Amino acid sequence: TRVVRVTWEGLGGGSLQWMTADEAGSTAPVCFSQGQSILNRGLLPGCDTPGHKSTWAITVRVPAPLRVVMSGVRVAETVVDGWTVSAWAQHIPVSHYLIALAAGLWCETAISDRIALYSLADIHADAVSEFARAPDMLATAASLLGPYPWPRWDLCVLPRSFPFGGMENPCMTFLSPSLVAGDQSLTDVVVHELMHSWTGNGVTCARWADLWLNEGFTMWLEYAMGRRLRGELASDVRRALDFQGLLHTLGDLADDAPERLLRPDLAGVHPDRYLTEVPYMKGYLLLASLEAQIGESRLLAILRDWIGTFWGQSVSTDDFVAFWRPAVGEDAWIGARVDAWLSSSELPHGLPLSATSLQYLDSLQLTPHLLPEQVAAWGPHEWLVAFRNWDGDPRSLEHVRTLVSMAHQNL
């Protein structure tokens, strides 16, 4: 065994965010990292590309009583001379951007023997309640893809300045407190991060230009999970919103913008520019088009083979074509227009929704005649669809304000 010792000092503009106690809404400071896409090169030395993977073992010291959580498994935690010393390890090779840490006054509650939830004290009880179905999510995911491949799936709810809804750090999903809505209506984000355990963390894009292999597959799995956990209609509402987001993104991009493509040329371009709805929803629509040709059960079977074949590796779009084209068959490949999805800046197909779902989405309208019982069952996604369907009549908004005021008075 050869050991190489590196003395290294981080660069400015890295992945760490520092907050005072007031900024974090805590009684002590908070620090957390966000490595995607290329920010972890300012946190620790490594080959900061998704095409390279490694195991790691890291020890972190913070002033007691602060604690550290990381995207791995805790090996040891002790308090020595006023310092909390935490040793963490990740024994499954991961890409550099998936190394993450967060330091704060974390409260910890076990949700199951494999899942713990961490958060600051002010939101902890609400977060535990909000994400209480995490064991059901894990069991449903295993029914689709086989046994969960990581030793743990812990959740850490970060302060409000966390810049994403969630981040799929292996073994320790980071979540925004904005997901704690009080009715579990935004937990589809948690499902999305869970499914990255297979597509994204286990099988990873080789370049950021192949990001759709992470996100498109994960969106397809998120919707498959949503149908099982929340029902077909709720899943369709979410898909419709995400599809509208894709249309807005494409509308904001020039016709010749490389970011419109599923495999763009990102030479000289910061990969964060590609963190748009395109790799997510356009990638999903490619897979949905294949699903329409071969059915969900067959696509799932091929997906399980894909994960088993490339587990622990980084893959390219060329790998996808070489594996999936013979697996689905030439007729399905041509029928789904996969080559067009991969090469065109436009959308070869629309959103696959049932007629019943489309009628329901069209019915979500803001009008001056809405009745309280019509909106009583609306969740955040229904309200978003309704506002996007709004025809601009100011009387409708005034009526909605009245309905919301009445609802608050009745609480």
CSV table of C-alpha atoms in Angstrom, one decimal:
chain,number,residue,atom,x,y,z
A,1,THR,CA,0.0,0.0,0.0
A,2,ARG,CA,1.3,3.4,-0.9
A,3,VAL,CA,0.1,6.6,0.9
A,4,VAL,CA,0.3,10.0,-0.7
A,5,ARG,CA,0.0,12.9,1.7
A,6,VAL,CA,-1.3,16.2,0.2
A,7,THR,CA,-1.1,19.5,2.0
A,8,TRP,CA,-3.8,21.6,0.4
A,9,GLU,CA,-5.6,24.9,0.9
A,10,GLY,CA,-9.1,25.5,-0.6
A,11,LEU,CA,-9.9,28.0,-3.2
A,12,GLY,CA,-12.4,30.9,-2.8
A,13,GLY,CA,-15.9,30.4,-4.2
A,14,GLY,CA,-16.1,26.8,-3.1
A,15,SER,CA,-19.1,24.8,-2.1
A,16,LEU,CA,-19.3,25.8,1.6
A,17,GLN,CA,-22.0,28.2,2.8
A,18,TRP,CA,-21.6,29.8,6.2
A,19,MET,CA,-24.4,31.3,8.3
A,20,THR,CA,-24.5,33.1,11.6
A,21,ALA,CA,-27.0,31.8,14.2
A,22,ASP,CA,-29.4,34.6,13.3
A,23,GLU,CA,-29.1,33.8,9.6
A,24,ALA,CA,-29.7,30.1,10.2
A,25,GLY,CA,-32.6,30.6,12.6
A,26,SER,CA,-30.7,28.7,15.3
A,27,THR,CA,-28.8,29.4,18.5
A,28,ALA,CA,-25.5,28.5,16.8
A,29,PRO,CA,-23.9,29.0,13.4
A,30,VAL,CA,-24.5,26.6,10.5
A,31,CYS,CA,-22.2,25.5,7.6
A,32,PHE,CA,-23.2,23.3,4.7
A,33,SER,CA,-21.8,22.3,1.3
A,34,GLN,CA,-23.4,22.1,-2.1
A,35,GLY,CA,-21.0,20.5,-4.6
A,36,GLN,CA,-23.0,20.1,-7.8
A,37,SER,CA,-21.8,20.7,-10.3
A,38,ILE,CA,-18.1,21.8,-9.9
A,39,LEU,CA,-18.0,23.5,-6.6
A,40,ASN,CA,-16.4,20.8,-4.5
A,41,ARG,CA,-13.0,21.5,-6.0
A,42,GLY,CA,-13.0,24.4,-3.6
A,43,LEU,CA,-13.8,22.1,-0.6
A,44,LEU,CA,-11.3,19.3,-0.9
A,45,PRO,CA,-8.8,17.9,-3.5
A,46,GLY,CA,-10.1,15.4,-6.0
A,47,CYS,CA,-10.9,14.8,-9.7
A,48,ASP,CA,-14.0,17.0,-9.9
A,49,THR,CA,-15.8,15.4,-12.8
A,50,PRO,CA,-18.8,13.0,-12.7
A,51,GLY,CA,-16.7,10.6,-14.9
A,52,HIS,CA,-14.4,9.8,-12.0
A,53,LYS,CA,-15.4,8.0,-8.8
A,54,SER,CA,-13.7,7.1,-5.5
A,55,THR,CA,-14.4,6.0,-2.0
A,56,TRP,CA,-13.5,8.4,0.8
A,57,ALA,CA,-12.9,8.6,4.6
A,58,ILE,CA,-13.1,12.1,6.2
A,59,THR,CA,-12.7,13.3,9.8
A,60,VAL,CA,-14.2,16.7,10.7
A,61,ARG,CA,-13.8,18.8,13.9
A,62,VAL,CA,-16.3,21.4,15.0
A,63,PRO,CA,-16.8,23.2,18.3
A,64,ALA,CA,-19.0,21.3,20.6
A,65,PRO,CA,-22.0,21.0,20.9
A,66,LEU,CA,-22.2,21.4,17.1
A,67,ARG,CA,-22.4,18.1,15.1
A,68,VAL,CA,-21.5,17.2,11.6
A,69,VAL,CA,-23.4,15.0,9.1
A,70,MET,CA,-21.9,13.8,5.8
A,71,SER,CA,-22.9,11.9,2.7
A,72,GLY,CA,-21.7,8.6,4.0
A,73,VAL,CA,-21.8,6.4,7.1
A,74,ARG,CA,-20.8,7.7,10.6
A,75,VAL,CA,-17.9,5.7,11.8
A,76,ALA,CA,-17.3,7.5,15.1
A,77,GLU,CA,-18.3,10.6,17.0
A,78,THR,CA,-16.6,11.8,20.2
A,79,VAL,CA,-16.2,15.1,22.1
A,80,VAL,CA,-12.5,15.9,22.9
A,81,ASP,CA,-11.4,19.1,24.6
A,82,GLY,CA,-14.5,21.0,23.6
A,83,TRP,CA,-14.5,19.7,20.0
A,84,THR,CA,-16.9,17.3,18.4
A,85,VAL,CA,-14.8,14.9,16.2
A,86,SER,CA,-16.8,13.0,13.6
A,87,ALA,CA,-15.4,10.3,11.4
A,88,TRP,CA,-17.4,9.4,8.2
A,89,ALA,CA,-16.7,7.1,5.3
A,90,GLN,CA,-18.2,6.2,2.0
A,91,HIS,CA,-17.2,2.7,0.9
A,92,ILE,CA,-19.2,2.8,-2.4
A,93,PRO,CA,-17.3,4.8,-5.1
A,94,VAL,CA,-19.0,8.1,-5.8
A,95,SER,CA,-18.3,11.2,-8.0
A,96,HIS,CA,-16.6,14.2,-6.4
A,97,TYR,CA,-19.7,16.4,-6.5
A,98,LEU,CA,-21.6,13.9,-4.2
A,99,ILE,CA,-19.3,14.5,-1.2
A,100,ALA,CA,-21.3,16.7,1.2
A,101,LEU,CA,-21.2,17.9,4.8
A,102,ALA,CA,-23.3,20.0,7.1
A,103,ALA,CA,-22.4,21.3,10.6
A,104,GLY,CA,-24.9,22.7,13.1
A,105,LEU,CA,-26.9,22.0,16.2
A,106,TRP,CA,-28.7,19.1,14.6
A,107,CYS,CA,-31.6,17.3,16.3
A,108,GLU,CA,-31.8,13.7,15.3
A,109,THR,CA,-34.8,11.4,15.2
A,110,ALA,CA,-34.8,7.8,13.9
A,111,ILE,CA,-37.7,7.3,11.5
A,112,SER,CA,-36.8,3.6,10.9
A,113,ASP,CA,-33.8,1.4,11.5
A,114,ARG,CA,-32.3,2.7,8.2
A,115,ILE,CA,-33.5,6.3,8.1
A,116,ALA,CA,-32.8,9.2,10.5
A,117,LEU,CA,-33.9,12.8,10.1
A,118,TYR,CA,-31.7,15.7,11.1
A,119,SER,CA,-32.7,19.3,11.3
A,120,LEU,CA,-32.5,22.4,13.5
A,121,ALA,CA,-34.7,22.4,16.6
A,122,ASP,CA,-37.2,25.0,15.4
A,123,ILE,CA,-38.5,22.8,12.6
A,124,HIS,CA,-37.7,19.3,13.8
A,125,ALA,CA,-41.0,18.0,15.0
A,126,ASP,CA,-42.7,19.3,11.9
A,127,ALA,CA,-40.1,17.8,9.6
A,128,VAL,CA,-40.3,14.4,11.3
A,129,SER,CA,-44.1,14.5,10.7
A,130,GLU,CA,-43.7,15.7,7.1
A,131,PHE,CA,-41.4,13.0,6.1
A,132,ALA,CA,-42.9,10.2,8.1
A,133,ARG,CA,-43.7,8.2,5.0
A,134,ALA,CA,-40.0,7.9,4.1
A,135,PRO,CA,-40.0,4.2,5.0
A,136,ASP,CA,-42.9,3.6,2.6
A,137,MET,CA,-41.0,5.5,-0.2
A,138,LEU,CA,-38.0,3.2,0.4
A,139,ALA,CA,-40.1,0.1,0.3
A,140,THR,CA,-41.9,1.2,-2.9
A,141,ALA,CA,-38.6,2.0,-4.6
A,142,ALA,CA,-37.2,-1.4,-3.7
A,143,SER,CA,-40.3,-3.0,-5.2
A,144,LEU,CA,-39.5,-1.3,-8.5
A,145,LEU,CA,-35.7,-1.6,-8.6
A,146,GLY,CA,-34.7,-4.2,-6.1
A,147,PRO,CA,-33.0,-3.9,-2.7
A,148,TYR,CA,-31.8,-0.4,-1.7
A,149,PRO,CA,-28.1,-0.5,-2.5
A,150,TRP,CA,-26.7,1.9,0.1
A,151,PRO,CA,-26.3,1.3,3.9
A,152,ARG,CA,-28.5,4.2,4.9
A,153,TRP,CA,-30.9,6.8,3.6
A,154,ASP,CA,-30.8,9.7,6.1
A,155,LEU,CA,-32.4,13.1,5.6
A,156,CYS,CA,-31.1,16.5,6.7
A,157,VAL,CA,-33.3,19.5,6.5
A,158,LEU,CA,-31.1,22.6,6.0
A,159,PRO,CA,-31.7,26.3,6.7
A,160,ARG,CA,-33.7,28.4,4.2
A,161,SER,CA,-30.6,29.5,2.3
A,162,PHE,CA,-30.1,26.0,0.9
A,163,PRO,CA,-30.3,26.8,-2.9
A,164,PHE,CA,-32.3,23.7,-4.1
A,165,GLY,CA,-35.4,21.7,-3.1
A,166,GLY,CA,-33.2,18.7,-2.5
A,167,MET,CA,-29.8,17.2,-3.2
A,168,GLU,CA,-29.2,13.5,-3.6
A,169,ASN,CA,-26.1,13.2,-1.6
A,170,PRO,CA,-25.6,9.4,-1.0
A,171,CYS,CA,-26.8,8.2,2.3
A,172,MET,CA,-27.7,11.7,3.4
A,173,THR,CA,-30.3,13.6,1.3
A,174,PHE,CA,-30.2,17.4,1.9
A,175,LEU,CA,-33.6,19.0,1.8
A,176,SER,CA,-35.0,22.6,1.8
A,177,PRO,CA,-37.2,23.5,4.8
A,178,SER,CA,-39.7,24.9,2.2
A,179,LEU,CA,-40.8,21.2,1.7
A,180,VAL,CA,-42.2,21.1,5.2
A,181,ALA,CA,-45.7,22.2,4.0
A,182,GLY,CA,-47.7,20.6,6.8
A,183,ASP,CA,-49.6,18.2,4.6
A,184,GLN,CA,-46.9,16.1,2.9
A,185,SER,CA,-47.9,17.7,-0.4
A,186,LEU,CA,-44.3,18.5,-1.5
A,187,THR,CA,-42.6,15.2,-0.7
A,188,ASP,CA,-42.3,14.2,-4.3
A,189,VAL,CA,-39.0,16.1,-4.1
A,190,VAL,CA,-37.9,13.6,-1.5
A,191,VAL,CA,-38.9,10.7,-3.8
A,192,HIS,CA,-36.9,12.3,-6.6
A,193,GLU,CA,-33.7,12.4,-4.4
A,194,LEU,CA,-34.3,8.8,-3.2
A,195,MET,CA,-34.5,7.5,-6.8
A,196,HIS,CA,-31.1,9.2,-7.5
A,197,SER,CA,-29.7,6.4,-5.3
A,198,TRP,CA,-29.9,4.2,-8.4
A,199,THR,CA,-29.8,6.7,-11.3
A,200,GLY,CA,-27.3,9.4,-10.7
A,201,ASN,CA,-25.4,8.1,-7.7
A,202,GLY,CA,-25.0,4.5,-8.6
A,203,VAL,CA,-25.0,4.9,-12.4
A,204,THR,CA,-23.7,8.4,-13.1
A,205,CYS,CA,-23.4,10.6,-16.1
A,206,ALA,CA,-19.9,10.6,-17.5
A,207,ARG,CA,-20.0,14.3,-18.4
A,208,TRP,CA,-22.3,17.2,-17.4
A,209,ALA,CA,-23.4,17.2,-21.1
A,210,ASP,CA,-24.8,13.7,-20.3
A,211,LEU,CA,-26.8,15.0,-17.3
A,212,TRP,CA,-30.1,13.7,-18.7
A,213,LEU,CA,-28.9,10.2,-17.9
A,214,ASN,CA,-29.1,11.3,-14.2
A,215,GLU,CA,-32.1,13.4,-14.3
A,216,GLY,CA,-34.3,12.0,-17.1
A,217,PHE,CA,-34.2,8.5,-15.6
A,218,THR,CA,-34.8,9.9,-12.1
A,219,MET,CA,-37.9,11.9,-13.3
A,220,TRP,CA,-39.3,8.8,-15.0
A,221,LEU,CA,-38.8,6.9,-11.7
A,222,GLU,CA,-40.3,9.7,-9.7
A,223,TYR,CA,-43.5,9.7,-11.7
A,224,ALA,CA,-43.6,5.9,-11.5
A,225,MET,CA,-43.3,6.2,-7.7
A,226,GLY,CA,-45.9,9.0,-7.6
A,227,ARG,CA,-48.5,6.8,-9.3
A,228,ARG,CA,-48.0,4.2,-6.6
A,229,LEU,CA,-47.7,6.5,-3.6
A,230,ARG,CA,-50.2,9.3,-4.5
A,231,GLY,CA,-52.3,8.0,-7.5
A,232,GLU,CA,-52.4,8.6,-11.2
A,233,LEU,CA,-54.1,12.0,-11.1
A,234,ALA,CA,-51.7,13.6,-8.6
A,235,SER,CA,-48.8,12.3,-10.6
A,236,ASP,CA,-50.3,13.8,-13.8
A,237,VAL,CA,-50.7,17.2,-12.1
A,238,ARG,CA,-47.0,17.2,-11.2
A,239,ARG,CA,-46.0,16.1,-14.7
A,240,ALA,CA,-48.1,18.8,-16.3
A,241,LEU,CA,-46.4,21.4,-14.1
A,242,ASP,CA,-43.0,20.1,-14.9
A,243,PHE,CA,-43.9,20.1,-18.6
A,244,GLN,CA,-45.0,23.7,-18.5
A,245,GLY,CA,-41.6,24.5,-16.9
A,246,LEU,CA,-39.9,22.8,-19.8
A,247,LEU,CA,-41.9,24.9,-22.3
A,248,HIS,CA,-41.0,28.1,-20.4
A,249,THR,CA,-37.3,27.1,-20.4
A,250,LEU,CA,-37.3,26.4,-24.1
A,251,GLY,CA,-39.1,29.6,-24.7
A,252,ASP,CA,-36.4,31.6,-22.9
A,253,LEU,CA,-33.6,29.9,-24.9
A,254,ALA,CA,-32.4,30.9,-28.4
A,255,ASP,CA,-33.3,28.5,-31.2
A,256,ASP,CA,-29.7,27.5,-31.6
A,257,ALA,CA,-28.8,27.4,-27.9
A,258,PRO,CA,-26.8,24.2,-27.1
A,259,GLU,CA,-28.8,24.0,-23.8
A,260,ARG,CA,-31.9,23.0,-25.7
A,261,LEU,CA,-30.2,19.6,-26.6
A,262,LEU,CA,-30.0,16.4,-24.6
A,263,ARG,CA,-26.4,16.1,-25.4
A,264,PRO,CA,-25.1,19.7,-25.9
A,265,ASP,CA,-21.6,20.9,-26.6
A,266,LEU,CA,-20.7,22.5,-23.2
A,267,ALA,CA,-17.1,23.3,-24.1
A,268,GLY,CA,-16.1,26.5,-22.3
A,269,VAL,CA,-19.6,26.7,-20.7
A,270,HIS,CA,-20.1,26.4,-16.9
A,271,PRO,CA,-22.1,23.2,-16.4
A,272,ASP,CA,-24.5,25.0,-14.1
A,273,ARG,CA,-26.0,26.6,-17.2
A,274,TYR,CA,-27.3,23.2,-18.1
A,275,LEU,CA,-29.2,22.7,-14.7
A,276,THR,CA,-32.5,23.5,-16.4
A,277,GLU,CA,-35.7,21.6,-17.1
A,278,VAL,CA,-34.2,20.3,-20.4
A,279,PRO,CA,-32.2,17.3,-19.0
A,280,TYR,CA,-35.0,16.6,-16.5
A,281,MET,CA,-38.1,16.8,-18.6
A,282,LYS,CA,-36.8,16.3,-22.1
A,283,GLY,CA,-34.9,13.3,-20.8
A,284,TYR,CA,-38.1,12.0,-19.1
A,285,LEU,CA,-40.1,12.5,-22.3
A,286,LEU,CA,-37.6,10.4,-24.3
A,287,LEU,CA,-38.1,7.5,-21.8
A,288,ALA,CA,-41.9,8.1,-21.7
A,289,SER,CA,-41.9,7.7,-25.5
A,290,LEU,CA,-40.1,4.4,-25.2
A,291,GLU,CA,-42.6,3.4,-22.4
A,292,ALA,CA,-45.5,4.1,-24.8
A,293,GLN,CA,-43.9,1.6,-27.2
A,294,ILE,CA,-43.0,-1.2,-24.9
A,295,GLY,CA,-45.0,-0.7,-21.7
A,296,GLU,CA,-43.9,0.2,-18.1
A,297,SER,CA,-43.1,-3.3,-17.0
A,298,ARG,CA,-40.7,-4.0,-19.8
A,299,LEU,CA,-39.0,-0.6,-19.5
A,300,LEU,CA,-38.5,-1.3,-15.8
A,301,ALA,CA,-37.0,-4.7,-16.5
A,302,ILE,CA,-34.5,-3.1,-19.0
A,303,LEU,CA,-33.8,-0.3,-16.5
A,304,ARG,CA,-32.9,-2.8,-13.8
A,305,ASP,CA,-30.5,-4.5,-16.2
A,306,TRP,CA,-29.0,-1.1,-17.1
A,307,ILE,CA,-28.4,-0.4,-13.4
A,308,GLY,CA,-27.0,-3.8,-12.8
A,309,THR,CA,-24.7,-3.6,-15.8
A,310,PHE,CA,-23.3,-0.2,-15.1
A,311,TRP,CA,-23.6,0.0,-11.3
A,312,GLY,CA,-20.6,2.0,-9.8
A,313,GLN,CA,-19.7,3.4,-13.2
A,314,SER,CA,-20.1,6.6,-15.2
A,315,VAL,CA,-22.0,6.4,-18.5
A,316,SER,CA,-22.4,8.4,-21.7
A,317,THR,CA,-25.2,8.9,-24.1
A,318,ASP,CA,-23.3,6.6,-26.5
A,319,ASP,CA,-23.5,3.9,-23.8
A,320,PHE,CA,-27.2,4.5,-23.6
A,321,VAL,CA,-27.7,4.0,-27.3
A,322,ALA,CA,-25.5,0.9,-27.4
A,323,PHE,CA,-27.4,-0.7,-24.5
A,324,TRP,CA,-31.0,0.4,-24.9
A,325,ARG,CA,-31.4,0.2,-28.7
A,326,PRO,CA,-31.0,-3.6,-28.9
A,327,ALA,CA,-32.8,-4.0,-25.6
A,328,VAL,CA,-36.1,-2.3,-26.7
A,329,GLY,CA,-35.9,-3.4,-30.4
A,330,GLU,CA,-35.6,-1.5,-33.6
A,331,ASP,CA,-39.4,-1.0,-34.0
A,332,ALA,CA,-39.8,0.6,-30.6
A,333,TRP,CA,-36.6,2.7,-31.0
A,334,ILE,CA,-37.9,4.1,-34.3
A,335,GLY,CA,-41.5,4.4,-33.0
A,336,ALA,CA,-40.3,6.4,-30.0
A,337,ARG,CA,-38.2,8.7,-32.3
A,338,VAL,CA,-35.2,8.3,-29.9
A,339,ASP,CA,-32.7,9.7,-32.4
A,340,ALA,CA,-34.8,12.8,-32.8
A,341,TRP,CA,-35.1,13.2,-29.0
A,342,LEU,CA,-31.3,13.0,-28.8
A,343,SER,CA,-30.4,15.3,-31.6
A,344,SER,CA,-33.3,17.8,-32.0
A,345,SER,CA,-33.6,21.2,-30.2
A,346,GLU,CA,-37.4,20.8,-30.4
A,347,LEU,CA,-39.9,18.4,-28.8
A,348,PRO,CA,-40.7,15.4,-31.1
A,349,HIS,CA,-43.7,14.5,-28.9
A,350,GLY,CA,-45.9,16.2,-26.3
A,351,LEU,CA,-46.7,15.1,-22.8
A,352,PRO,CA,-48.4,11.7,-22.5
A,353,LEU,CA,-51.4,12.2,-20.3
A,354,SER,CA,-54.8,10.5,-20.1
A,355,ALA,CA,-57.9,12.3,-21.4
A,356,THR,CA,-59.3,12.2,-17.9
A,357,SER,CA,-56.2,13.9,-16.5
A,358,LEU,CA,-56.2,16.6,-19.2
A,359,GLN,CA,-59.9,17.4,-18.5
A,360,TYR,CA,-59.1,17.7,-14.8
A,361,LEU,CA,-56.1,20.0,-15.4
A,362,ASP,CA,-58.3,22.2,-17.7
A,363,SER,CA,-60.9,22.4,-14.9
A,364,LEU,CA,-58.4,24.0,-12.5
A,365,GLN,CA,-59.5,27.6,-13.3
A,366,LEU,CA,-59.5,30.7,-11.3
A,367,THR,CA,-62.9,32.3,-11.8
A,368,PRO,CA,-65.2,34.7,-9.9
A,369,HIS,CA,-67.5,31.8,-9.3
A,370,LEU,CA,-65.3,29.3,-7.6
A,371,LEU,CA,-67.0,27.6,-4.6
A,372,PRO,CA,-65.1,26.9,-1.3
A,373,GLU,CA,-65.8,23.1,-1.7
A,374,GLN,CA,-64.1,23.2,-5.2
A,375,VAL,CA,-60.8,24.4,-3.8
A,376,ALA,CA,-60.9,22.6,-0.5
A,377,ALA,CA,-59.0,19.7,-1.8
A,378,TRP,CA,-56.4,21.6,-3.9
A,379,GLY,CA,-52.8,21.2,-3.0
A,380,PRO,CA,-49.8,23.4,-4.0
A,381,HIS,CA,-49.6,21.7,-7.4
A,382,GLU,CA,-53.3,22.3,-8.2
A,383,TRP,CA,-53.0,26.0,-7.2
A,384,LEU,CA,-50.0,26.4,-9.5
A,385,VAL,CA,-51.9,24.9,-12.4
A,386,ALA,CA,-54.9,27.1,-11.7
A,387,PHE,CA,-52.7,30.3,-11.6
A,388,ARG,CA,-51.1,29.2,-14.8
A,389,ASN,CA,-54.5,28.8,-16.4
A,390,TRP,CA,-55.7,32.2,-15.1
A,391,ASP,CA,-57.2,34.3,-17.9
A,392,GLY,CA,-56.1,37.6,-16.3
A,393,ASP,CA,-59.5,38.7,-14.9
A,394,PRO,CA,-58.8,40.6,-11.7
A,395,ARG,CA,-62.2,39.7,-10.3
A,396,SER,CA,-61.0,36.1,-10.1
A,397,LEU,CA,-58.0,37.0,-7.8
A,398,GLU,CA,-60.2,39.1,-5.6
A,399,HIS,CA,-62.6,36.2,-5.2
A,400,VAL,CA,-59.7,33.8,-4.4
A,401,ARG,CA,-58.5,36.2,-1.7
A,402,THR,CA,-62.0,36.0,-0.2
A,403,LEU,CA,-62.0,32.2,-0.3
A,404,VAL,CA,-58.5,32.0,1.3
A,405,SER,CA,-59.5,34.5,4.0
A,406,MET,CA,-62.7,32.4,4.8
A,407,ALA,CA,-60.6,29.3,5.0
A,408,HIS,CA,-58.2,30.9,7.5
A,409,GLN,CA,-61.1,32.1,9.6
A,410,ASN,CA,-62.4,28.5,9.8
A,411,LEU,CA,-59.1,26.9,10.9
